[in-house]
Short mmCIF file of C-alpha atoms and ligand atoms in Angstrom, two decimals:
data_model
loop_
_atom_site.label_atom_id
_atom_site.label_comp_id
_atom_site.label_asym_id
_atom_site.label_seq_id
_atom_site.Cartn_x
_atom_site.Cartn_y
_atom_site.Cartn_z
CA MET A 1 127.10 98.69 136.59
CA ALA A 2 128.08 102.40 136.23
CA LYS A 3 126.92 104.92 138.86
CA THR A 4 124.98 106.89 136.22
CA GLU A 5 123.22 103.43 135.00
CA ARG A 6 121.92 102.68 138.37
CA LYS A 7 120.48 106.36 138.58
CA THR A 8 118.66 105.98 135.49
CA GLU A 9 117.31 102.74 136.48
CA ARG A 10 115.89 104.18 139.63
CA LYS A 11 114.24 106.86 137.39
CA THR A 12 112.63 103.99 135.13
CA GLU A 13 111.39 102.19 138.15
CA ARG A 14 109.55 105.50 139.29
CA LYS A 15 108.15 105.97 135.77
CA THR A 16 106.75 102.51 135.02
CA GLY A 17 105.97 101.44 138.57
CA ARG A 18 107.55 98.07 137.91
CA PRO A 19 110.48 96.67 139.84
CA VAL A 20 113.76 96.96 137.89
CA THR A 21 115.64 93.66 137.63
CA GLY A 22 117.71 95.08 135.08
CA PRO A 23 118.09 93.59 131.36
CA ASP A 24 118.93 90.07 130.47
CA GLU A 25 121.16 91.16 127.61
CA ARG A 26 122.77 94.02 125.66
CA ALA A 27 122.71 94.76 121.79
CA ASP A 28 123.09 98.00 120.01
CA VAL A 29 119.82 97.81 117.93
CA LEU A 30 116.75 96.01 118.23
CA ILE A 31 114.35 95.64 115.50
CA GLY A 32 110.68 94.83 116.28
CA GLY A 33 109.55 93.15 112.87
CA GLY A 34 111.23 90.92 110.68
CA GLY A 35 109.41 91.59 107.25
CA PHE A 36 111.15 93.31 104.48
CA ALA A 37 112.05 96.34 106.22
CA GLY A 38 113.24 94.98 109.45
CA LEU A 39 115.58 92.40 108.03
CA ALA A 40 116.97 94.68 105.20
CA LEU A 41 117.97 97.29 108.19
CA ALA A 42 119.63 94.71 110.31
CA ILE A 43 121.71 93.26 107.23
CA ALA A 44 122.60 97.16 106.24
CA LEU A 45 123.50 97.77 109.95
CA ARG A 46 125.62 94.74 110.26
CA GLN A 47 127.55 95.32 106.95
CA GLY A 48 128.19 98.96 107.59
CA LEU A 49 129.25 98.28 111.21
CA GLY A 50 130.83 94.92 111.35
CA ASP A 51 130.74 91.94 114.19
CA SER A 52 131.08 94.47 117.04
CA PHE A 53 127.76 96.08 116.31
CA LYS A 54 124.96 93.59 117.68
CA VAL A 55 121.73 93.76 115.95
CA THR A 56 118.82 91.85 116.98
CA VAL A 57 115.42 91.17 115.01
CA ALA A 58 112.59 89.86 117.30
CA ASP A 59 109.35 88.82 115.31
CA PRO A 60 106.80 85.96 116.26
CA ALA A 61 106.57 84.83 112.69
CA LEU A 62 110.25 84.32 111.96
CA GLY A 63 110.62 80.64 111.17
CA ARG A 64 107.33 80.27 110.08
CA SER A 65 106.27 79.37 106.34
CA HIS A 66 105.09 82.40 104.30
CA THR A 67 103.68 80.29 101.45
CA GLY A 68 99.93 81.71 102.50
CA ASP A 69 101.41 85.21 101.09
CA ALA A 70 99.95 85.44 97.72
CA ARG A 71 101.49 88.73 96.92
CA ALA A 72 104.34 89.67 94.69
CA SER A 73 106.23 92.83 94.75
CA ALA A 74 107.36 95.45 92.03
CA ILE A 75 110.85 96.20 93.06
CA ALA A 76 111.80 99.50 91.82
CA ALA A 77 115.26 99.95 90.31
CA ALA A 78 116.57 101.70 93.24
CA ALA A 79 115.38 99.03 95.63
CA ARG A 80 116.93 96.37 93.59
CA ARG A 81 120.29 98.35 93.77
CA LEU A 82 119.71 98.13 97.80
CA PHE A 83 119.31 94.40 97.49
CA GLU A 84 122.33 94.15 95.18
CA THR A 85 124.51 96.20 97.57
CA LEU A 86 123.30 94.01 100.52
CA GLY A 87 124.13 90.71 98.64
CA VAL A 88 120.48 89.86 98.81
CA TRP A 89 119.54 89.98 95.17
CA ASP A 90 122.03 87.22 93.83
CA LYS A 91 120.00 84.86 95.84
CA VAL A 92 116.70 86.00 94.06
CA ALA A 93 117.82 87.21 90.77
CA ASP A 94 116.69 83.95 88.99
CA ARG A 95 113.22 84.31 90.44
CA ALA A 96 112.63 88.16 89.48
CA GLN A 97 110.81 89.17 86.21
CA PRO A 98 111.90 92.37 84.85
CA ILE A 99 109.15 94.59 83.71
CA LEU A 100 109.87 95.28 80.19
CA ASP A 101 107.30 97.72 79.46
CA MET A 102 103.91 99.03 81.02
CA VAL A 103 100.38 99.82 79.33
CA VAL A 104 97.62 102.06 81.03
CA THR A 105 93.96 101.50 80.03
CA ASP A 106 90.96 103.45 81.21
CA SER A 107 87.48 102.01 80.40
CA LYS A 108 84.34 100.77 81.86
CA LEU A 109 84.09 96.84 82.85
CA GLN A 110 81.61 96.11 80.25
CA ASP A 111 83.43 97.99 77.34
CA ALA A 112 84.46 95.78 74.60
CA MET A 113 87.59 97.52 73.84
CA ARG A 114 90.03 99.07 76.36
CA PRO A 115 91.65 102.02 74.54
CA THR A 116 95.53 102.31 75.76
CA TYR A 117 96.21 105.90 76.85
CA LEU A 118 99.70 105.42 78.07
CA THR A 119 102.52 103.07 77.46
CA PHE A 120 106.15 103.12 79.24
CA GLY A 121 109.09 101.60 77.81
CA GLY A 122 110.58 99.88 81.00
CA GLU A 123 114.09 101.17 81.30
CA VAL A 124 115.97 103.67 83.53
CA ALA A 125 119.27 103.07 81.95
CA PRO A 126 120.33 100.95 79.05
CA GLY A 127 119.97 97.26 80.51
CA GLU A 128 118.43 98.40 83.88
CA PRO A 129 114.67 97.75 83.99
CA PHE A 130 112.50 100.25 86.23
CA ALA A 131 111.14 97.63 88.22
CA HIS A 132 111.05 93.61 88.77
CA MET A 133 108.67 91.48 89.85
CA ILE A 134 109.13 89.15 92.66
CA GLU A 135 107.10 86.71 94.89
CA ASN A 136 107.08 87.87 98.57
CA PRO A 137 107.88 84.36 100.04
CA ALA A 138 111.00 84.19 97.84
CA LEU A 139 112.40 87.50 98.81
CA VAL A 140 111.79 87.35 102.73
CA ASP A 141 113.34 83.74 102.57
CA ALA A 142 116.51 85.38 100.91
CA LEU A 143 116.56 88.31 103.53
CA VAL A 144 116.52 85.89 106.43
CA GLU A 145 119.46 83.68 104.75
CA ARG A 146 121.36 87.04 104.28
CA ALA A 147 120.82 88.18 107.74
CA LYS A 148 121.80 84.85 109.49
CA ALA A 149 124.91 84.82 107.37
CA ASP A 150 125.78 88.43 108.34
CA GLY A 151 125.52 87.45 112.32
CA VAL A 152 121.94 89.11 113.05
CA VAL A 153 120.44 87.43 115.79
CA LEU A 154 117.00 86.44 114.93
CA ARG A 155 114.43 85.77 117.76
CA ALA A 156 111.15 84.42 117.17
CA ASP A 157 109.50 86.64 119.73
CA ALA A 158 107.23 89.85 119.81
CA VAL A 159 108.00 93.09 121.19
CA THR A 160 105.72 93.53 124.27
CA GLY A 161 106.99 96.59 125.94
CA PHE A 162 109.71 99.04 126.27
CA GLU A 163 111.05 101.88 128.71
CA ALA A 164 113.60 104.51 127.42
CA THR A 165 115.83 106.26 129.64
CA ALA A 166 118.58 108.63 129.03
CA ASP A 167 121.42 106.35 127.51
CA ARG A 168 119.43 103.04 126.67
CA ILE A 169 116.14 101.58 125.97
CA ASP A 170 115.01 98.15 127.59
CA VAL A 171 112.93 96.12 125.33
CA HIS A 172 110.83 93.39 126.66
CA LEU A 173 110.20 90.22 124.59
CA SER A 174 107.06 87.82 124.74
CA ALA A 175 109.62 85.17 125.98
CA GLY A 176 109.95 87.24 129.14
CA ARG A 177 113.31 88.54 128.28
CA ALA A 178 114.77 91.99 128.49
CA ILE A 179 117.31 93.41 126.11
CA ALA A 180 118.87 96.84 126.69
CA VAL A 181 119.77 98.57 123.29
CA LYS A 182 120.71 102.08 122.15
CA LEU A 183 117.96 102.13 119.55
CA LEU A 184 114.73 100.34 119.02
CA VAL A 185 113.31 100.44 115.48
CA ALA A 186 109.48 99.60 115.01
CA ALA A 187 109.30 97.55 111.88
CA ASP A 188 106.16 95.65 112.86
CA GLY A 189 104.07 96.52 110.12
CA ALA A 190 100.55 98.52 109.63
CA ARG A 191 99.17 97.98 112.89
CA SER A 192 102.16 98.45 114.94
CA ALA A 193 102.18 97.82 118.43
CA ILE A 194 105.47 99.35 119.15
CA ARG A 195 104.07 102.85 117.57
CA GLU A 196 100.98 102.27 119.59
CA ALA A 197 102.93 101.81 122.62
CA ALA A 198 105.11 104.94 122.02
CA GLY A 199 102.08 107.05 121.84
CA ILE A 200 102.57 108.22 118.02
CA ARG A 201 99.28 108.76 116.69
CA SER A 202 98.68 108.14 113.02
CA VAL A 203 96.56 110.38 110.66
CA GLY A 204 94.60 108.73 107.62
CA TRP A 205 91.71 107.11 106.34
CA ASN A 206 90.52 103.76 105.27
CA TYR A 207 89.64 103.53 101.60
CA ASP A 208 86.28 101.56 101.12
CA GLN A 209 88.23 99.31 99.09
CA ALA A 210 90.25 96.10 99.23
CA GLY A 211 92.94 94.74 97.02
CA ILE A 212 92.46 91.16 95.93
CA VAL A 213 95.64 89.45 95.29
CA THR A 214 96.36 86.15 93.41
CA THR A 215 98.31 84.66 90.94
CA VAL A 216 97.20 83.60 87.36
CA ALA A 217 98.88 81.05 84.84
CA HIS A 218 98.13 81.97 81.20
CA GLU A 219 98.48 80.21 77.95
CA ARG A 220 100.48 82.94 76.15
CA ASP A 221 103.67 84.52 77.21
CA HIS A 222 103.32 88.26 78.42
CA HIS A 223 106.77 89.30 77.30
CA GLY A 224 107.61 91.24 80.35
CA ARG A 225 104.49 93.50 80.11
CA ALA A 226 102.76 94.94 83.23
CA GLU A 227 99.06 96.16 82.42
CA GLU A 228 97.06 98.51 84.77
CA HIS A 229 93.29 98.62 83.77
CA PHE A 230 91.61 101.52 85.48
CA LEU A 231 88.08 100.00 85.96
CA PRO A 232 85.52 102.32 87.81
CA ALA A 233 85.90 100.24 91.21
CA GLY A 234 89.56 100.72 91.10
CA PRO A 235 92.93 99.62 89.25
CA PHE A 236 93.32 96.10 88.16
CA ALA A 237 96.65 95.47 87.65
CA ILE A 238 98.32 92.45 85.85
CA LEU A 239 102.13 92.10 86.60
CA PRO A 240 104.43 89.66 85.01
CA LEU A 241 106.00 86.70 86.98
CA LEU A 242 108.49 84.29 85.67
CA GLY A 243 106.98 81.72 83.40
CA LYS A 244 103.66 82.20 81.81
CA ARG A 245 102.22 83.60 85.15
CA SER A 246 101.32 87.02 86.21
CA SER A 247 100.60 88.66 89.84
CA ILE A 248 96.93 90.23 90.20
CA VAL A 249 96.21 92.92 92.03
CA TRP A 250 92.77 93.89 91.86
CA THR A 251 90.75 96.84 93.59
CA GLU A 252 87.35 96.50 94.37
CA GLU A 253 84.70 98.07 96.70
CA LYS A 254 85.28 96.21 100.09
CA ARG A 255 81.99 94.44 100.14
CA GLU A 256 82.37 93.18 96.48
CA ALA A 257 85.87 92.11 97.20
CA GLU A 258 84.67 90.08 100.01
CA ARG A 259 81.93 88.51 97.82
CA ILE A 260 84.32 87.79 95.04
CA VAL A 261 87.09 86.25 97.27
CA ALA A 262 84.21 83.83 98.94
CA LEU A 263 82.83 82.73 95.47
CA PRO A 264 83.47 79.12 94.65
CA ASP A 265 86.33 78.39 92.14
CA SER A 266 84.40 78.52 88.94
CA GLY A 267 82.52 82.00 90.06
CA PHE A 268 85.85 83.43 90.88
CA HIS A 269 87.48 82.25 87.70
CA ALA A 270 84.61 84.04 85.78
CA GLU A 271 84.99 87.33 87.65
CA LEU A 272 88.74 87.16 87.08
CA GLU A 273 88.47 86.65 83.17
CA ARG A 274 85.77 89.30 82.81
CA ARG A 275 88.81 91.54 83.67
CA PHE A 276 91.67 89.91 82.67
CA GLY A 277 90.36 89.16 79.12
CA LEU A 278 91.58 86.51 76.75
CA LYS A 279 94.48 88.34 75.30
CA LEU A 280 96.82 85.76 77.00
CA GLY A 281 94.88 82.89 75.94
CA ASP A 282 93.07 80.61 78.65
CA ILE A 283 93.78 81.41 82.21
CA GLN A 284 93.92 79.67 85.37
CA VAL A 285 94.12 80.74 89.13
CA ALA A 286 97.45 79.38 90.14
CA GLY A 287 97.87 80.45 93.94
CA PRO A 288 95.74 81.43 96.81
CA ARG A 289 93.70 84.52 96.72
CA HIS A 290 93.33 86.92 99.54
CA ALA A 291 91.71 90.57 100.03
CA TYR A 292 93.75 92.95 101.86
CA PRO A 293 91.74 96.10 103.23
CA LEU A 294 93.24 99.48 101.71
CA GLY A 295 94.11 102.47 103.37
CA LEU A 296 96.26 105.72 104.08
CA SER A 297 98.12 106.12 107.06
CA MET A 298 101.00 108.30 108.04
CA ALA A 299 102.50 108.46 111.60
CA ARG A 300 102.63 111.96 113.12
CA SER A 301 106.18 111.45 113.89
CA PHE A 302 108.54 108.73 112.65
CA ILE A 303 110.93 109.11 115.80
CA ALA A 304 110.53 109.07 119.63
CA GLU A 305 113.15 108.91 122.56
CA ARG A 306 115.46 106.00 121.25
CA LEU A 307 112.92 104.90 118.66
CA ALA A 308 112.67 105.09 114.83
CA LEU A 309 109.56 103.78 112.83
CA ILE A 310 110.24 102.22 109.35
CA GLY A 311 108.13 100.68 106.76
CA ASP A 312 104.41 100.06 107.02
CA ALA A 313 104.93 100.90 110.72
CA ALA A 314 105.46 104.71 109.75
CA HIS A 315 103.11 104.77 106.63
CA VAL A 316 100.66 102.64 104.69
CA ILE A 317 99.68 103.73 100.97
CA HIS A 318 97.35 102.53 98.32
CA PRO A 319 99.05 99.92 96.07
CA ILE A 320 97.91 101.84 93.17
CA ALA A 321 101.49 102.82 92.04
CA GLY A 322 102.95 99.41 93.67
CA GLN A 323 105.26 101.69 95.99
CA GLY A 324 104.58 100.64 99.76
CA LEU A 325 107.51 98.48 100.27
CA ASN A 326 109.76 100.79 97.93
CA LEU A 327 109.10 103.61 100.35
CA GLY A 328 109.82 101.26 103.45
CA LEU A 329 113.07 100.32 101.76
CA ARG A 330 114.04 104.09 101.20
CA ASP A 331 113.47 104.41 105.20
CA VAL A 332 115.89 101.62 105.56
CA ALA A 333 118.58 103.22 103.62
CA ALA A 334 118.35 106.59 105.16
CA LEU A 335 118.09 105.16 108.81
CA ALA A 336 120.90 102.71 108.17
CA GLU A 337 123.23 105.60 106.74
CA ALA A 338 122.43 107.93 109.60
CA VAL A 339 123.14 105.16 112.30
CA VAL A 340 126.32 104.05 110.45
CA ASP A 341 127.74 107.57 110.07
CA ALA A 342 127.04 108.34 113.89
CA ALA A 343 128.27 105.21 114.95
CA ARG A 344 131.64 105.50 113.09
CA LEU A 345 132.25 108.64 114.70
CA GLY A 346 131.71 107.16 118.19
CA LEU A 347 128.38 108.90 118.55
CA ASP A 348 125.53 107.21 120.12
CA PRO A 349 123.44 105.40 117.24
CA GLY A 350 120.06 106.21 119.09
CA GLY A 351 120.74 109.82 119.97
CA PRO A 352 118.53 112.56 119.11
CA ASP A 353 120.86 113.93 116.42
CA VAL A 354 120.89 110.64 114.50
CA LEU A 355 116.94 110.34 114.77
CA GLU A 356 116.18 113.99 113.52
CA ARG A 357 118.43 113.29 110.54
CA TYR A 358 116.41 110.22 109.71
CA GLN A 359 113.13 112.10 110.16
CA ARG A 360 114.06 115.21 108.17
CA TRP A 361 115.15 112.89 105.27
CA ARG A 362 112.13 110.72 105.25
CA ARG A 363 108.79 112.86 106.29
CA PHE A 364 108.50 115.06 102.81
CA ASP A 365 109.25 112.21 100.48
CA THR A 366 106.81 109.89 102.23
CA ALA A 367 103.82 112.76 102.58
CA ALA A 368 104.62 113.33 99.09
CA MET A 369 103.97 109.84 97.87
CA GLY A 370 101.08 109.16 100.31
CA ILE A 371 99.20 112.14 98.64
CA ALA A 372 100.24 111.29 95.20
CA THR A 373 98.84 107.81 95.75
CA ASP A 374 95.66 109.16 97.33
CA GLY A 375 95.00 111.76 94.54
CA LEU A 376 95.57 109.09 91.98
CA ASN A 377 92.99 106.79 93.55
CA ARG A 378 90.51 109.30 93.78
CA LEU A 379 90.91 110.33 90.24
CA PHE A 380 90.73 106.93 89.12
CA SER A 381 88.57 104.96 91.26
CA ASN A 382 85.18 106.57 90.32
CA ARG A 383 82.18 106.20 87.87
CA SER A 384 82.27 110.08 87.03
CA ASP A 385 82.32 110.48 82.93
CA ALA A 386 83.54 114.26 83.37
CA LEU A 387 86.62 112.95 85.51
CA ARG A 388 87.16 110.19 82.98
CA LEU A 389 87.74 112.66 80.27
CA VAL A 390 90.14 114.63 82.37
CA ARG A 391 92.31 111.96 83.11
CA ASP A 392 92.28 110.42 79.81
CA VAL A 393 93.30 113.73 78.42
CA GLY A 394 96.01 113.62 81.10
CA LEU A 395 97.26 110.21 80.26
CA GLY A 396 97.43 111.21 76.51
CA LEU A 397 99.44 114.09 77.27
CA VAL A 398 102.12 112.14 79.41
CA ASP A 399 102.11 109.79 76.76
CA ARG A 400 103.14 112.41 74.34
CA LEU A 401 105.68 114.21 76.29
CA PRO A 402 108.91 112.14 76.34
CA GLY A 403 110.41 114.50 78.97
CA LEU A 404 107.57 113.82 81.23
CA LYS A 405 107.34 110.40 80.64
CA HIS A 406 110.89 110.08 81.46
CA TRP A 407 110.44 111.71 84.72
CA PHE A 408 107.36 109.54 85.65
CA ILE A 409 109.67 106.23 84.96
CA ARG A 410 112.46 107.80 87.08
CA GLU A 411 110.15 108.63 89.87
CA ALA A 412 108.37 104.98 89.57
CA ALA A 413 112.17 103.58 89.77
CA GLY A 414 112.77 105.60 92.97
CA ILE A 415 115.78 107.49 91.85
CA THR A 416 114.67 111.00 92.14
CA GLY A 417 115.55 113.45 95.00
CA GLU A 418 118.06 113.20 97.88
CA VAL A 419 118.66 109.37 97.40
CA PRO A 420 120.62 107.66 100.04
CA LYS A 421 123.74 105.59 99.31
CA LEU A 422 122.21 102.11 99.62
CA LEU A 423 119.74 103.08 96.89
CA ARG A 424 122.26 104.45 94.62
CA GLY A 425 124.02 101.03 94.92
CA GLU A 426 126.93 102.27 97.19
CA ALA A 427 128.04 100.30 100.13
CA LEU A 428 127.85 102.21 103.57
C1 LIG B 1 97.65 94.18 97.97
C2 LIG B 1 99.09 94.99 98.05
C3 LIG B 1 99.93 94.88 97.06
C4 LIG B 1 101.05 95.44 97.27
N1 LIG B 1 101.97 95.61 96.18
C5 LIG B 1 103.28 96.16 96.45
C6 LIG B 1 104.21 96.11 95.49
O1 LIG B 1 103.94 95.81 94.28
N2 LIG B 1 105.20 96.95 95.51
C7 LIG B 1 105.70 97.62 96.77
O2 LIG B 1 106.60 98.12 96.81
N3 LIG B 1 104.64 97.40 97.84
C8 LIG B 1 103.53 96.86 97.57
N4 LIG B 1 102.71 96.71 98.58
C9 LIG B 1 103.06 97.08 99.97
C10 LIG B 1 103.87 96.12 100.80
O3 LIG B 1 103.38 94.83 100.74
C11 LIG B 1 104.29 96.60 102.10
O4 LIG B 1 104.48 97.84 102.12
C12 LIG B 1 105.59 95.63 102.86
O5 LIG B 1 105.11 94.50 102.91
C13 LIG B 1 105.51 96.59 104.26
O6 LIG B 1 106.81 95.72 104.68
P1 LIG B 1 107.25 95.88 106.33
O7 LIG B 1 108.42 95.30 106.66
O8 LIG B 1 107.14 97.40 106.68
O9 LIG B 1 106.07 95.21 107.09
P2 LIG B 1 105.37 93.79 107.31
O10 LIG B 1 105.77 93.03 105.84
O11 LIG B 1 103.94 94.01 107.45
O12 LIG B 1 106.33 92.87 108.52
C14 LIG B 1 105.88 93.25 109.69
C15 LIG B 1 106.52 92.20 110.37
O13 LIG B 1 106.34 92.65 112.18
C16 LIG B 1 105.84 91.32 112.69
N5 LIG B 1 105.26 91.88 114.02
C17 LIG B 1 103.96 92.30 114.08
N6 LIG B 1 103.92 92.79 115.32
C18 LIG B 1 105.21 92.45 116.08
C19 LIG B 1 105.73 92.68 117.44
N7 LIG B 1 104.70 93.10 118.41
N8 LIG B 1 106.87 92.40 117.56
C20 LIG B 1 107.68 91.97 116.65
N9 LIG B 1 107.10 91.66 115.54
C21 LIG B 1 106.05 92.00 115.06
C22 LIG B 1 105.13 90.59 111.90
O14 LIG B 1 105.02 89.57 112.01
C23 LIG B 1 105.63 90.92 110.29
O15 LIG B 1 106.66 89.77 109.99
C24 LIG B 1 101.30 96.13 98.50
C25 LIG B 1 100.41 95.93 99.63
C26 LIG B 1 99.22 95.49 99.47
C27 LIG B 1 98.19 95.46 100.60
#
């Protein structure tokens, strides 16, 4: 062991008060959390830097079945380009339903008619839909398969602690092992234990709302149409899946959501049908149902010494615009590009310059999306007739102005602003 390394270990021992036994292994990057964000980053780093760059993903859920996850995600065009570039999309393309158009309505629950205020044609470029719907388990399985094929080391372990020194960070896993790396990435979701252990505070609030998620089978074809019905308790989204099925993301006040989810099947079906309507014929619940508490949360910093936060560990937003995962994939693309650029020049991939570059790239965009989704939720999830008038005039205006509409489509597709390479469909 080099002299300087021994010196830093003595420093660590003083800082933590624990005897230092030294790490059991070494790698370049350890990613805590093997959800969409963590796995996509691991693949991007391996593909960008090759076999000599060692990447480990640790997540206690790796290898467990995801069939209980009722969610499906709207994958924006930019995120799809990233998956295509990483060689993940071809594994799921036949399970993905393009969103061909979208209608937005605004009404009370008991209204017999739901007037359409806004319609979107769904292409960002000819033949390129602005988003696809895909069920979460299929996408995670494809990411795991790609990660294994690319030589990412996958460990079914939780990150339990870490200590940063000047030239490395020692990461402790639940199995009792320690891995020394240059960079630790927190991709461990909304309740990130890694973020907390790093002492990074989050700002935000809980909405008194929950998102009920389930899958519905219907008699008639949806023709790739997504619908967002703004009801007083919040948006009720019908998002097309392959076959005559749709994914439902149904926002309710929290206690009402808990009541609805706990209803017997017939009662749940009746509540669903009141909102879904009969335009697609008879409907049947065709998957598990689950209510997710909704909130807004932004980490005060996306970085610390030899540490970067990505995905929900860095930010959680309201699903009103279906952008949470897409935002996380923008973190992935930006961090991967910053690390790959530095490592190719022989620079430290966990050094402060790399981390600052990543943070500068992502902070503004994330805050802007957080504020936008919060504002939309406040504007639409309420019972005020005056606000309803204002928003309906606004929606009508957007509908009539092709330039503004096109801008919204490009925003939803994630292709505006300073877009990192992977989201443009370019390899690193
Ligand atoms: C109702 C609802 C609908 C949504 N719809 C959409 C949509 O249509 N489009 C969209 O873009 N987004 C959507 N989102 C948001 C999206 O689901 C999340 O943003 C996304 O799943 C976050 O991915 P992630 O990889 O950051 O975190 P997660 O998927 O939460 O993964 C975190 C992983 O970390 C692991 N972990 C936890 N603790 C540790 C630890 N100590 N050590 C190691 N690993 C750990 C967990 O086991 C987990 O596998 C929706 C969210 C909700 C609630």
